[in-house]
Coordinates of C-alpha atoms in Angstrom, one line a residue:
Chain A
M204 CA 183.7 -81.5 259.3
L205 CA 180.0 -82.6 258.8
A206 CA 179.9 -83.6 262.6
V207 CA 181.1 -80.1 263.6
L208 CA 178.8 -78.2 261.2
K209 CA 175.7 -80.4 262.6
R210 CA 176.8 -79.7 266.3
E211 CA 177.3 -76.0 265.6
L212 CA 173.8 -75.7 263.6
K213 CA 172.1 -77.4 266.7
A214 CA 174.0 -75.1 269.0
Y215 CA 172.5 -72.0 267.6
F216 CA 169.2 -73.1 268.3
L217 CA 169.9 -74.5 271.6
S218 CA 171.0 -71.1 272.9
P219 CA 169.0 -67.8 272.2
V220 CA 171.8 -66.8 269.8
G221 CA 170.2 -68.3 266.5
Y222 CA 166.9 -66.8 267.5
I223 CA 168.1 -63.4 268.3
F224 CA 170.1 -63.3 265.0
M225 CA 167.1 -64.4 262.8
G226 CA 164.6 -62.2 264.8
F227 CA 166.6 -59.2 264.4
F228 CA 167.3 -59.7 261.0
L229 CA 163.8 -60.5 259.9
V230 CA 162.2 -57.5 261.8
I231 CA 164.7 -55.1 260.2
S232 CA 164.3 -56.5 256.8
G233 CA 160.4 -56.7 257.2
L234 CA 160.5 -53.1 258.2
F235 CA 162.4 -52.1 255.0
F236 CA 160.3 -54.3 253.0
A237 CA 157.1 -52.6 254.3
L238 CA 158.5 -49.1 254.0
L239 CA 160.1 -49.3 250.5
N240 CA 157.9 -52.0 248.9
L241 CA 154.5 -52.3 250.4
L242 CA 153.5 -48.7 251.5
P243 CA 154.9 -46.9 248.3
G244 CA 153.5 -49.8 246.1
S245 CA 157.0 -50.4 244.4
A246 CA 158.4 -53.6 243.1
N247 CA 162.1 -52.7 243.4
Y248 CA 162.8 -55.4 246.0
I249 CA 166.7 -55.1 245.4
G250 CA 166.6 -51.7 246.8
V251 CA 165.6 -53.2 250.0
L252 CA 168.7 -55.5 250.1
A253 CA 170.9 -52.7 249.3
N254 CA 169.2 -50.7 252.1
I255 CA 169.7 -53.2 254.9
T256 CA 173.5 -54.0 254.4
F257 CA 174.0 -52.1 257.5
I258 CA 172.1 -54.7 259.3
F259 CA 175.5 -56.8 259.1
L260 CA 177.1 -54.5 261.6
F261 CA 174.7 -55.6 264.2
V262 CA 174.0 -59.3 263.4
V263 CA 177.2 -60.7 262.5
P264 CA 178.9 -60.1 265.8
I265 CA 176.0 -62.0 267.4
L266 CA 176.3 -64.9 264.9
T267 CA 180.2 -65.3 265.1
M268 CA 181.1 -64.2 268.6
R269 CA 180.8 -67.6 270.2
L270 CA 182.1 -69.5 267.3
M271 CA 185.7 -70.2 268.2
S272 CA 185.9 -68.5 271.3
E273 CA 183.4 -70.8 273.3
D274 CA 185.7 -73.7 272.8
Q275 CA 188.5 -71.9 274.3
R276 CA 186.4 -71.0 277.5
L277 CA 185.0 -74.3 277.9
K278 CA 188.1 -76.1 277.0
T279 CA 186.3 -78.2 274.5
D280 CA 189.0 -77.3 272.1
Q281 CA 191.0 -80.0 274.0
L282 CA 188.6 -82.6 272.7
L283 CA 188.5 -81.0 269.2
L284 CA 192.2 -80.8 268.7
T285 CA 193.1 -84.1 270.1
S286 CA 190.6 -85.8 267.9
P287 CA 191.4 -87.3 264.6
L288 CA 189.8 -84.1 262.9
S289 CA 191.7 -81.6 260.9
I290 CA 192.0 -78.0 262.0
T291 CA 190.6 -76.8 258.6
G292 CA 187.7 -79.1 258.9
L293 CA 186.9 -77.7 262.3
V294 CA 187.2 -74.1 261.1
L295 CA 185.1 -74.9 258.0
G296 CA 182.4 -76.8 259.8
K297 CA 182.0 -73.8 262.2
Y298 CA 182.1 -71.2 259.3
L299 CA 179.6 -73.2 257.3
A300 CA 177.2 -73.5 260.2
A301 CA 177.2 -69.8 260.8
V302 CA 176.7 -69.2 256.9
G303 CA 174.0 -71.9 257.1
V304 CA 172.0 -69.9 259.6
F305 CA 172.5 -66.8 257.6
F306 CA 171.4 -68.5 254.5
L307 CA 168.4 -70.0 256.3
T308 CA 167.3 -66.5 257.4
L309 CA 167.7 -65.3 253.8
V310 CA 165.5 -68.1 252.5
I311 CA 162.7 -66.8 254.8
T312 CA 163.1 -63.3 253.5
G313 CA 162.4 -64.8 250.2
L314 CA 158.7 -64.5 251.1
Y315 CA 159.0 -60.7 250.5
P316 CA 159.8 -61.0 246.8
L317 CA 157.2 -63.7 246.6
V318 CA 154.5 -61.3 247.7
I319 CA 155.5 -58.8 245.0
K320 CA 155.6 -61.7 242.4
I321 CA 152.0 -62.5 243.1
H322 CA 150.7 -58.7 243.1
G323 CA 153.0 -57.2 240.6
L324 CA 156.0 -57.4 238.3
L325 CA 159.2 -58.7 239.8
A326 CA 162.6 -58.8 238.1
V327 CA 163.4 -62.5 239.1
G328 CA 166.8 -62.5 237.8
E329 CA 167.9 -59.2 239.3
V330 CA 166.5 -60.4 242.7
I331 CA 168.4 -63.7 242.5
G332 CA 171.7 -61.9 241.6
G333 CA 171.0 -59.5 244.4
Y334 CA 170.5 -62.5 246.7
I335 CA 173.7 -64.2 245.8
G336 CA 175.8 -61.0 246.2
F337 CA 174.0 -60.3 249.6
L338 CA 174.9 -63.9 250.6
L339 CA 178.5 -63.6 249.6
L340 CA 178.9 -60.1 251.4
G341 CA 177.5 -61.7 254.6
S342 CA 179.8 -64.6 254.3
V343 CA 182.8 -62.4 254.0
F344 CA 181.7 -60.6 257.2
I345 CA 180.9 -63.9 258.8
A346 CA 184.7 -65.0 258.0
I347 CA 186.0 -61.9 259.6
G348 CA 184.0 -62.4 262.6
L349 CA 185.1 -66.0 262.8
F350 CA 188.6 -64.9 262.6
I351 CA 188.2 -62.4 265.5
S352 CA 186.3 -65.0 267.6
A353 CA 189.5 -67.1 267.4
T354 CA 191.7 -64.5 269.0
T355 CA 189.8 -64.3 272.3
E356 CA 188.0 -66.5 274.7
N357 CA 185.8 -63.5 275.7
Q358 CA 182.5 -63.6 273.6
V359 CA 181.8 -60.0 274.5
A360 CA 185.3 -58.8 273.3
A361 CA 184.8 -60.8 270.2
A362 CA 181.5 -59.2 269.5
F363 CA 182.6 -55.8 270.1
T364 CA 185.9 -56.1 268.1
T365 CA 183.9 -57.5 265.0
F366 CA 181.6 -54.7 265.4
G367 CA 184.4 -52.1 265.3
C368 CA 186.0 -53.9 262.5
L369 CA 182.9 -54.0 260.4
L370 CA 182.2 -50.2 261.1
L371 CA 185.7 -49.7 259.8
I372 CA 185.0 -51.3 256.6
W373 CA 181.7 -49.7 256.5
F374 CA 183.6 -46.2 256.7
L375 CA 186.1 -47.1 254.0
N376 CA 183.2 -46.2 251.5
W377 CA 183.2 -42.6 252.8
V378 CA 186.8 -42.5 253.6
Q379 CA 188.0 -43.0 250.0
Q380 CA 186.0 -39.9 249.1
I381 CA 188.1 -37.6 251.4
V382 CA 191.3 -38.9 251.2
P383 CA 194.0 -36.9 249.1
K384 CA 194.0 -37.7 245.5
E385 CA 197.4 -35.9 244.7
A386 CA 200.5 -37.8 243.4
I387 CA 202.8 -36.9 246.2
A388 CA 200.5 -38.3 248.8
G389 CA 200.0 -41.3 246.9
A390 CA 203.9 -41.7 246.7
V391 CA 204.4 -41.0 250.3
F392 CA 201.5 -43.5 251.0
T393 CA 203.3 -46.2 248.9
A394 CA 206.5 -45.6 250.6
L395 CA 205.1 -45.8 254.0
L396 CA 203.4 -49.1 253.0
I397 CA 206.5 -50.6 251.9
L398 CA 208.2 -49.4 255.3
G399 CA 205.4 -51.0 257.3
V400 CA 205.4 -54.3 255.6
M401 CA 209.2 -54.5 256.0
A402 CA 208.8 -53.6 259.6
L403 CA 206.3 -56.6 260.2
V404 CA 208.9 -59.0 258.2
Y405 CA 211.4 -57.8 260.6
K406 CA 209.4 -58.4 263.6
A407 CA 208.7 -62.0 262.4
I408 CA 212.3 -63.1 261.1
R409 CA 214.7 -60.7 263.0
N410 CA 217.1 -60.1 260.2
W411 CA 218.1 -56.7 259.7
L412 CA 219.7 -57.0 256.2
V413 CA 217.0 -59.0 254.8
C414 CA 214.6 -56.4 255.6
L415 CA 216.4 -53.3 255.1
I416 CA 217.5 -54.1 251.5
P417 CA 214.0 -54.5 250.1
A418 CA 212.9 -51.5 252.2
V419 CA 215.6 -49.2 250.8
L420 CA 215.2 -50.5 247.3
G421 CA 211.3 -50.2 247.4
V422 CA 211.5 -46.6 248.6
G423 CA 214.1 -45.8 246.0
A424 CA 211.7 -47.1 243.3
V425 CA 209.1 -45.0 244.8
V426 CA 211.0 -41.9 244.6
A427 CA 212.4 -42.5 241.0
T428 CA 209.0 -43.5 239.7
Y429 CA 207.5 -40.2 241.3
I430 CA 210.3 -38.2 239.6
L431 CA 209.9 -39.9 236.0
R432 CA 206.1 -40.6 235.8
Q433 CA 204.3 -38.6 238.5
E434 CA 200.9 -39.5 237.3
V435 CA 201.2 -43.1 238.4
F436 CA 200.5 -42.1 242.0
Y437 CA 197.7 -39.9 241.0
G438 CA 194.4 -40.9 243.0
L439 CA 196.3 -44.1 244.3
I440 CA 195.0 -43.7 247.9
P441 CA 191.3 -43.8 247.1
A442 CA 192.0 -46.8 244.6
F443 CA 193.6 -48.6 247.6
F444 CA 190.6 -48.3 249.9
A445 CA 188.3 -49.0 247.2
R446 CA 190.0 -52.6 246.9
F447 CA 189.2 -53.1 250.5
S448 CA 185.8 -51.6 250.3
L449 CA 183.5 -54.6 250.5
L450 CA 180.3 -52.7 250.3
Q451 CA 181.1 -51.0 247.0
R452 CA 181.4 -54.3 245.2
F453 CA 177.8 -55.0 246.3
N454 CA 176.5 -51.9 244.6
S455 CA 176.8 -53.7 241.0
F456 CA 174.6 -56.5 242.2
A457 CA 172.3 -54.1 243.7
M458 CA 172.0 -52.5 240.2
G459 CA 171.3 -55.8 238.9
I460 CA 174.6 -56.8 237.3
F461 CA 175.8 -60.2 238.0
D462 CA 179.6 -59.5 238.4
L463 CA 181.7 -62.6 238.3
S464 CA 185.0 -60.6 239.7
A465 CA 182.9 -59.5 242.7
V466 CA 181.8 -63.0 243.4
I467 CA 185.5 -64.2 243.1
Y468 CA 186.5 -61.3 245.2
Y469 CA 184.1 -62.0 247.8
L470 CA 185.0 -65.7 247.9
S471 CA 188.6 -65.2 248.2
F472 CA 188.3 -62.6 250.9
S473 CA 186.3 -65.3 252.9
A474 CA 188.9 -68.0 252.0
F475 CA 191.7 -65.5 253.3
F476 CA 190.1 -65.1 256.7
I477 CA 189.4 -68.8 257.1
F478 CA 193.0 -69.4 256.2
L479 CA 194.1 -66.9 258.8
T480 CA 191.7 -68.6 261.6
V481 CA 193.4 -71.9 260.8
R482 CA 196.8 -70.5 261.0
L483 CA 195.9 -68.7 264.4
I484 CA 194.7 -72.0 265.9
E485 CA 197.7 -74.0 264.5
K486 CA 200.0 -71.1 266.0
K487 CA 198.4 -71.4 269.5
R488 CA 199.7 -75.0 269.7
W489 CA 203.3 -73.7 269.3
G490 CA 202.8 -70.8 271.8
Chain B
M108 CA 203.8 -98.2 273.3
I109 CA 204.5 -94.5 274.1
Q110 CA 208.1 -93.4 273.6
I111 CA 209.0 -89.7 274.8
K112 CA 212.3 -88.5 273.9
D113 CA 214.0 -85.3 275.0
L114 CA 210.8 -83.6 275.3
T115 CA 210.9 -79.9 275.8
K116 CA 208.4 -77.1 276.1
R117 CA 209.3 -73.5 276.5
Y118 CA 206.9 -70.6 277.1
G119 CA 209.1 -67.8 276.3
Q120 CA 211.6 -67.8 279.1
H121 CA 209.8 -70.3 281.1
L122 CA 210.8 -73.8 280.9
A123 CA 207.7 -76.1 281.5
V124 CA 209.0 -79.4 280.5
D125 CA 212.7 -79.9 280.4
H126 CA 214.0 -82.9 278.4
L127 CA 211.7 -85.6 279.5
N128 CA 212.8 -89.0 278.7
F129 CA 210.6 -92.1 279.3
S130 CA 208.5 -95.0 277.9
V131 CA 205.3 -96.6 278.7
D132 CA 204.9 -100.4 277.9
K133 CA 201.7 -102.0 276.5
G134 CA 199.1 -102.5 279.3
E135 CA 201.2 -100.5 281.9
I136 CA 199.4 -98.2 284.4
L137 CA 201.8 -95.3 284.8
G138 CA 201.2 -92.7 287.3
F139 CA 202.5 -89.2 286.8
L140 CA 203.1 -87.5 290.0
G141 CA 204.2 -83.9 290.6
P142 CA 203.1 -80.7 292.5
N143 CA 200.9 -78.3 290.8
G144 CA 203.0 -76.7 288.0
A145 CA 205.4 -79.3 287.7
G146 CA 204.6 -79.8 283.9
K147 CA 202.3 -82.8 284.2
S148 CA 199.5 -81.3 282.2
T149 CA 201.8 -79.8 279.6
T150 CA 203.5 -83.0 279.0
M151 CA 199.9 -84.8 278.6
N152 CA 198.8 -82.0 276.4
I153 CA 201.9 -82.5 274.2
I154 CA 201.3 -86.3 273.9
T155 CA 197.8 -86.0 272.8
G156 CA 198.9 -83.5 270.1
Y157 CA 196.9 -80.5 271.8
L158 CA 200.1 -78.5 272.3
S159 CA 203.5 -79.0 270.3
A160 CA 206.8 -79.5 271.8
T161 CA 209.6 -76.9 271.6
E162 CA 212.1 -79.9 271.2
G163 CA 211.9 -83.5 271.3
S164 CA 209.7 -86.4 270.0
V165 CA 206.6 -88.3 271.0
T166 CA 206.3 -91.9 269.4
I167 CA 203.4 -93.8 269.7
D168 CA 203.1 -97.5 268.6
G169 CA 206.3 -96.6 266.5
L170 CA 204.4 -93.7 264.9
D171 CA 205.9 -90.1 265.2
L172 CA 203.2 -87.6 266.5
I173 CA 204.3 -84.9 264.1
D174 CA 204.3 -87.1 260.9
H175 CA 201.2 -89.1 261.5
P176 CA 199.0 -86.9 263.7
M177 CA 195.7 -88.5 262.6
E178 CA 196.7 -92.1 263.3
V179 CA 198.2 -91.2 266.5
K180 CA 195.3 -89.3 267.6
R181 CA 193.0 -92.3 266.9
K182 CA 194.9 -94.3 269.3
I183 CA 194.7 -92.0 272.2
G184 CA 191.7 -91.0 274.5
Y185 CA 192.3 -88.0 276.5
L186 CA 190.6 -86.7 279.7
P187 CA 192.0 -83.2 280.4
E188 CA 191.9 -81.8 283.7
F189 CA 188.7 -79.9 283.1
P190 CA 186.3 -82.4 281.2
P191 CA 185.7 -80.9 277.7
L192 CA 181.9 -80.8 277.8
Y193 CA 179.4 -78.9 276.0
P194 CA 177.0 -77.7 278.6
E195 CA 173.9 -77.2 276.5
M196 CA 173.9 -80.8 275.1
T197 CA 172.6 -83.9 276.4
V198 CA 174.9 -86.8 277.5
S199 CA 173.9 -89.0 274.6
E200 CA 173.9 -86.0 272.1
Y201 CA 177.4 -85.2 273.3
L202 CA 178.7 -88.7 273.0
N203 CA 177.2 -89.0 269.6
F204 CA 179.0 -86.0 268.6
V205 CA 182.3 -87.2 270.2
A206 CA 181.9 -90.6 268.3
E207 CA 181.5 -88.7 264.9
I208 CA 184.5 -86.6 265.3
K209 CA 186.4 -89.5 266.4
K210 CA 185.3 -91.4 263.1
V211 CA 183.6 -94.2 264.8
T212 CA 181.4 -95.9 261.9
P213 CA 177.8 -95.5 262.3
A214 CA 177.4 -99.3 262.5
E215 CA 179.4 -99.7 265.5
K216 CA 178.5 -96.3 267.3
K217 CA 175.3 -97.4 269.1
E218 CA 176.7 -100.5 270.4
S219 CA 180.0 -99.0 271.5
L220 CA 178.3 -96.1 273.2
E221 CA 175.9 -98.4 275.2
K222 CA 178.9 -100.3 276.3
I223 CA 180.7 -97.2 277.4
M224 CA 177.9 -95.8 279.3
D225 CA 177.3 -99.1 280.9
L226 CA 181.1 -99.2 281.9
V227 CA 181.1 -95.6 283.4
K228 CA 177.6 -95.9 284.9
I229 CA 176.1 -92.9 283.1
G230 CA 173.3 -94.8 281.4
D231 CA 170.6 -93.3 283.9
V232 CA 171.6 -89.6 282.9
R233 CA 171.7 -90.1 279.1
G234 CA 168.9 -87.8 278.5
R235 CA 170.0 -85.0 280.9
L236 CA 171.6 -81.8 279.8
I237 CA 175.4 -81.9 280.9
K238 CA 175.2 -78.6 282.5
N239 CA 172.7 -79.9 285.1
L240 CA 174.8 -82.9 286.1
S241 CA 176.8 -83.1 289.3
K242 CA 180.6 -82.7 289.3
G243 CA 181.2 -86.6 289.7
Y244 CA 178.9 -87.3 286.7
K245 CA 180.5 -84.7 284.5
Q246 CA 183.8 -86.4 285.5
R247 CA 182.4 -89.7 284.2
V248 CA 181.1 -88.4 281.0
G249 CA 184.5 -86.8 280.3
L250 CA 185.9 -90.2 280.8
A251 CA 183.3 -91.7 278.7
Q252 CA 184.2 -89.1 276.0
A253 CA 187.9 -90.5 276.5
L254 CA 186.8 -94.0 275.7
V255 CA 184.9 -93.5 272.8
G256 CA 186.7 -94.8 269.5
N257 CA 188.1 -97.6 271.5
P258 CA 191.8 -96.1 272.0
T259 CA 194.5 -98.4 273.0
I260 CA 196.1 -95.7 275.3
L261 CA 194.2 -93.5 277.9
I262 CA 195.7 -90.3 279.0
L263 CA 193.8 -89.1 282.2
D264 CA 194.8 -85.8 283.8
E265 CA 193.9 -85.7 287.4
P266 CA 190.7 -87.9 287.1
T267 CA 189.7 -87.8 290.7
V268 CA 190.1 -84.1 291.2
G269 CA 186.9 -82.6 292.9
L270 CA 185.3 -85.9 293.5
D271 CA 183.7 -86.9 296.7
P272 CA 185.6 -89.9 298.7
R273 CA 183.1 -92.3 297.3
Q274 CA 183.3 -91.3 293.9
I275 CA 187.3 -91.4 294.1
M276 CA 187.0 -95.0 295.2
E277 CA 184.7 -95.8 292.3
M278 CA 186.8 -93.9 289.8
R279 CA 190.2 -95.8 291.0
T280 CA 188.4 -99.0 290.6
L281 CA 187.3 -98.1 287.2
I282 CA 190.6 -97.0 286.1
K283 CA 192.2 -100.3 287.4
E284 CA 189.5 -102.0 285.4
L285 CA 190.4 -100.2 282.4
G286 CA 194.2 -100.8 282.9
K287 CA 193.4 -104.4 281.9
E288 CA 192.7 -103.5 278.4
H289 CA 194.3 -100.2 277.9
T290 CA 197.6 -98.6 278.5
V291 CA 196.9 -95.9 281.1
V292 CA 198.9 -92.8 281.8
L293 CA 197.4 -90.9 284.8
S294 CA 198.4 -87.6 286.6
S295 CA 197.9 -86.8 290.1
H296 CA 199.2 -84.7 292.9
I297 CA 197.2 -86.9 295.4
L298 CA 200.0 -89.3 296.2
P299 CA 197.9 -92.4 297.8
E300 CA 196.0 -92.4 294.6
V301 CA 198.9 -93.2 292.5
S302 CA 200.1 -95.8 294.7
A303 CA 196.5 -97.2 295.0
V304 CA 196.3 -97.6 291.1
C305 CA 199.6 -97.6 289.4
E306 CA 202.1 -100.3 288.8
R307 CA 205.0 -97.6 288.1
V308 CA 205.2 -94.1 289.1
I309 CA 207.1 -91.1 287.5
I310 CA 207.8 -88.2 289.9
I311 CA 208.3 -84.8 288.1
N312 CA 209.3 -81.5 289.4
K313 CA 210.0 -78.4 287.6
G314 CA 209.7 -80.0 284.2
K315 CA 212.1 -82.7 285.1
I316 CA 211.8 -86.3 286.1
V317 CA 213.0 -86.9 289.8
A318 CA 212.4 -90.5 290.1
S319 CA 210.8 -93.5 288.2
D320 CA 209.9 -96.8 289.8
S321 CA 207.2 -99.0 291.4
P322 CA 205.7 -97.4 294.4
E323 CA 207.3 -100.1 296.7
N324 CA 210.8 -100.0 295.2
L325 CA 210.9 -96.0 295.4
S326 CA 209.9 -96.4 299.2
K327 CA 212.7 -99.0 299.5
R328 CA 215.3 -97.2 297.9
L329 CA 214.9 -94.0 300.0
T330 CA 214.9 -95.6 303.3
G331 CA 218.2 -97.3 302.7
G332 CA 218.1 -100.4 305.0
S333 CA 215.0 -101.8 306.4
H334 CA 213.0 -99.9 309.2
L335 CA 210.8 -101.8 311.6
L336 CA 208.3 -100.3 313.8
L337 CA 207.7 -102.0 317.2
R338 CA 205.3 -101.4 320.0
V339 CA 206.5 -103.1 323.3
A340 CA 205.0 -103.3 326.5
G341 CA 207.4 -102.3 329.1
P342 CA 209.6 -99.3 330.5
E343 CA 211.4 -97.5 327.8
T344 CA 215.0 -97.7 328.9
E345 CA 214.7 -101.4 329.3
V346 CA 213.3 -101.8 325.9
V347 CA 216.0 -99.7 324.2
S348 CA 218.7 -101.5 326.2
K349 CA 217.5 -104.9 325.0
L350 CA 217.0 -103.9 321.5
T351 CA 220.3 -102.5 321.0
K352 CA 222.0 -105.6 322.2
V353 CA 220.4 -107.6 319.4
A354 CA 222.9 -108.6 316.6
G355 CA 222.2 -106.8 313.5
V356 CA 220.5 -103.8 315.0
S357 CA 222.3 -100.5 313.9
S358 CA 220.2 -98.0 315.5
V359 CA 217.1 -97.6 317.9
R360 CA 214.8 -94.5 317.9
V361 CA 212.0 -93.9 320.3
K362 CA 209.0 -92.6 319.0
G363 CA 207.2 -92.1 322.1
E364 CA 204.3 -93.5 324.1
R365 CA 201.1 -94.1 322.1
E366 CA 199.3 -96.6 324.2
P367 CA 199.8 -96.4 328.1
G368 CA 202.5 -98.6 329.5
T369 CA 204.1 -99.2 326.0
V370 CA 206.7 -97.6 323.8
D371 CA 207.1 -97.1 320.1
V372 CA 210.7 -97.5 318.7
V373 CA 211.9 -97.6 315.1
V374 CA 214.7 -100.2 314.9
E375 CA 216.8 -99.9 311.9
A376 CA 218.9 -103.0 310.5
D377 CA 222.1 -103.3 308.9
A378 CA 221.7 -103.6 305.2
E379 CA 219.4 -106.3 304.1
E380 CA 219.4 -108.7 307.1
D381 CA 216.1 -109.9 308.4
I382 CA 216.2 -109.2 312.2
R383 CA 212.7 -110.0 313.0
R384 CA 213.0 -113.3 314.4
S385 CA 215.9 -112.2 316.8
L386 CA 214.1 -109.2 318.0
F387 CA 211.1 -111.3 318.9
F388 CA 213.2 -113.9 320.9
A389 CA 215.4 -111.1 322.4
L390 CA 212.3 -109.4 323.9
S391 CA 210.3 -112.4 324.9
E392 CA 213.4 -113.6 326.8
A393 CA 213.1 -110.3 328.6
Q394 CA 209.4 -110.7 329.4
L395 CA 208.7 -107.6 327.2
P396 CA 205.8 -108.5 324.9
I397 CA 205.7 -107.1 321.4
L398 CA 202.3 -105.8 320.5
L399 CA 203.0 -104.6 317.0
M400 CA 205.6 -105.0 314.6
K401 CA 205.6 -103.7 311.0
A402 CA 207.9 -102.6 308.2
E403 CA 208.1 -98.9 308.2
D404 CA 207.8 -97.9 304.4
L405 CA 207.9 -94.3 303.6
T406 CA 204.7 -93.2 302.3
L407 CA 204.6 -91.4 299.0
E408 CA 204.2 -88.1 300.7
E409 CA 207.3 -88.4 302.5
I410 CA 209.2 -89.9 299.3
F411 CA 207.9 -87.0 297.5
L412 CA 209.1 -84.4 299.8
Q413 CA 212.5 -86.1 300.1
L414 CA 213.0 -86.2 296.6
I415 CA 212.1 -82.8 296.2
T416 CA 214.4 -81.7 298.9
E417 CA 217.2 -83.6 297.8
E418 CA 216.9 -82.0 294.4
E419 CA 217.0 -78.6 295.9
V420 CA 220.1 -79.5 298.1
A421 CA 222.0 -80.7 295.1
S422 CA 221.3 -77.8 292.9

C-alpha cells in the first residue's frame, strides 16, 4: 500500500494534475479569504470554508479522474493485480494519495487563519473543527470520484461523471425543500423503494419467488402502516434525502459544532465507496 | 511446476478457453502457439491471477492459485502483451516501484535491480523517462519488471512483438539464457520463434489444445514416414525412373527445376527405413550426381496450418 501511495503522490506532481488542483483550490480560497475576511476586516474564517464547499464540484474530478482509470488504459493494472499486492491495499494507497494532496493543499490554506491570528482574534477551536469537517467532506467526494474512476478507462468520462454526481449531491440540499411532505407521497415513495430494491435483487439472483415474496410483504406492510398510522410517512421523503445530503452535515461544523456523528457519517460514506471500488475491481476479474 | 486442470473461461456466450489441461515441468521452456484470438493471452492472464477462470484450477508448485494467491503471485513474473509501464517515470524509479510492490526487501533491492538491468541491458537508460524510450527498450524494461523479485516462473506474452530483427535475436538469446534458471512459458503467433527457443510446444486454437510435443516430434508425426528432398543433375524422366526402382521408395514427387540442368524431387520412404545409402548408390551407378539431399521436415507454419485444417475437417 505504501509503495502505491508513494507512487501516486509522485505522479500527481510529475503531471500537471497536482498543480492544477492546488492552483485552482488556492486561487478560489484566497479570493474568498480576501473578499470575506481581509476587505471587510472580519475574523470569521469558518465562513470562508463554508462558502467554498462548491469548489469540490470542480477540483475533485481533476484529482480523481485518473486514479483508477489510468491503470486500465496503460495496462499497468496487469502489473498491479499480478503482484503480491492486495486489491484493498492498492485502492487504499490510491485513495490516500488523493486525500494526501488535498490535505497538503489545506495545510497551505492554514496561512489564512494565521494571518487573522496575528492581526485579530481567531476562534482557534472553531477553525480546527471546521478544517476537520472540510477535510472529511472532501474525502467523501474523493471516494466517490475514486469509484467512478474505476468504472471507466476514459479519464474525461470519469471527470464528467464525477462532476455530475457531485452536482446531484449538491442539488439534494434544495431538492429536499421542494419534494412533497404529505403522508401519501411518503408511503408511495417507500413502496417504490422496496420494489426498486427487489428488482435489483432479482437482476442479480434471477429467482422469482425469493424476490416476489418480500416485495409483496413489503408493499403490504406499507399499505397497512399507512391505514393504521398515517403520520409515520409524514415528511419521509425530505428526511430520506437529508440522509444523503453530505453538505448539510457540514453545516454543524461551519457553525462551530464538532459533531461526532457527522464524523462517523463521513467516514462510513468514504469507506462504503472504497469498498465498492474494491468490489468493482474484483468483479472485473470474473467478467 | 505449473499444473492446469480443465481451465475454462467464458465471456458471456463466447468460450475463450475451453477445458485446457497441461503441465509445465521445472526448468522447461514451453511455447504457446496459436493464431490471434486463440486464447493464449487469456490463459496467461488466468495463470498470473489477473483474470479468474470460469472453471478449472491452476496449481503452481503444489499451491492452488485461488487459495494462496499471494504466495503464487510471488513465484511468477509476468510480461503481458503490452508492457505495463508508467510513461512519466524513469526506468530506475519504475523498477524501484515494482520491487516495492513485489515486496523485495530494501537490503537486496539495490543489488538485484543492478543485476537485472545488467542482464537485460538497460543500465544505460536507467535515468530516462520511459515515454522517451524506443519500443525495444520498453520491451526490455517490461522484461526487467517481470524479473524483479526473482520469480521461479516467467510468463512472457509475445515477448518479441514489435521488435526489429536484431532485437528479436537478442530477445530470443536472452530468453534462452533465462530458461536455464527459470521455468518459462512464452506465447507467440510467430512460429519459427517458438521452434528456435522452446523445448516443447503447445498449439492452441479456439481455446483448445490441438497438439503438444517437441517441435521436431510434431514435424515427424505429421509427415508420416520420412521425406527426403533431392536435387539431381540430369533429365527428369531418367531420374524419376531410376528412383522409383530403388527398394524401399514408396513415392517420388517432382518439385521442378530450381537450378538449370537439375531436377528437385521429394522421395517418400516406407515407414522408418533409411534409404539414403541406396539412393546414393542407385544414382551414382546411373551417373546422375546428387547435388543435395536433406530430410524435408514440415516447418511449423505447415504443421500449424495442417493441424488447424485437420481440426476443421474433423468437426
